[in-house]
Amino acid sequence: MSKGVMRPGHIQIRVMDMDEAVCHYRDRMGLIETDRDASGRVYLKGWTEIDAYSVVLRQADEPGMDFMGFKVVSTEVMNQLKQELIEFGCQVEVIPAGELNDCGERVRFDSPTGHMFELYAEKKQTGKWGIHPKNPDAWPEELKGMRAQRFDHCLLYGDDLDGALDLFCKVLGFQLSEEVVDGELRVAQFISCSMKAHDLAWVRHPEKGKLHHASFYLETWGDVLRAADLISMHDMSLDIGPTRHGLTHGQTIYFFDPSGNRSEVFCGGDYTYPDHPVVTWDADQLGKAIFYHDRVLNERFLSVVT
Ligand code: M3P
Ligand code: FE
């Protein structure tokens, strides 16, 4: 049951060439560039998002994810959850307000899978981009590229999936919506803090702390096909798709940013209420679970992570 964690609020992604990365996320995916900071980080958002930004790009020597942040309903809830994270055994660090532009204090914690996460309650609300909040039109005409609507979820690779599931479900109030099992072993888990089929997911992998993809929501299957056209038009690195997932049933396409981080844009997908039973896939059906049409696994999709 909800403990006040509302949604994935931001992801900080490491990129090796900032200009190329801005072209990928802003001009190709259609995120809106909203800010830059003194350390050179670039801030972007999907046009439907209320808060000032959801993607922060940081120039680094290696690709990957620095952290993913979740917005909680209040500072009181954040501080209560901070205590519970400490009691669970997480390494917890408080990042002062303003370290990210226009963001309040953040509670950073580690997961048993080696990933860094954050909770925060305050971020400047700038409203949907290009749309007046009163009598709003359907969409702004100035959108570029794939017209990504919002940052939706991450799929991460790591080792201690059971520890991460305990942390997110018992401490943070997420629920397990879908899983892939190989006998007794859960090899993939999809968890939700909302009505979405997943806000976060993991695949079991021997190495800690890896990013499989950051995913962004599009409105329609037509938009996913249009994203595929743009990928070819700009000779971008395609991974797989357009296709449908068996797991969560979203319609999807995957491709890489110029640093090798995988991006997903998708539409549709199942929904989850607190009384929904967990949807289980058997590992011997993994082909269909991941790519519902091809029903065959793609080695690159399973092994390339940053
Ligand atoms: C998704 C999604 C696996 C599944 C990926 C599914 C096992 O990215 O958004 O539903 O890689
Ligand atoms: Fe995904």
XYZ file of C-alpha atoms in Angstrom, residues 8 21 29 43 71 83 138 174 179 219 229 279 289 291 293 305:
16
model
C 9.772 8.421 -10.653
C 23.705 13.653 -25.704
C 13.500 12.166 -28.242
C 18.261 19.451 -17.308
C 9.046 12.304 -5.550
C 14.404 6.716 9.309
C -4.175 19.067 -26.376
C 5.774 -0.426 -3.820
C 7.866 -11.296 -12.328
C 0.817 8.624 -26.563
C 11.099 6.372 -38.639
C 1.517 -11.667 -12.999
C 7.650 -12.332 -22.306
C 9.268 -9.664 -27.340
C 5.842 -10.939 -31.598
C 24.051 -2.610 -20.066
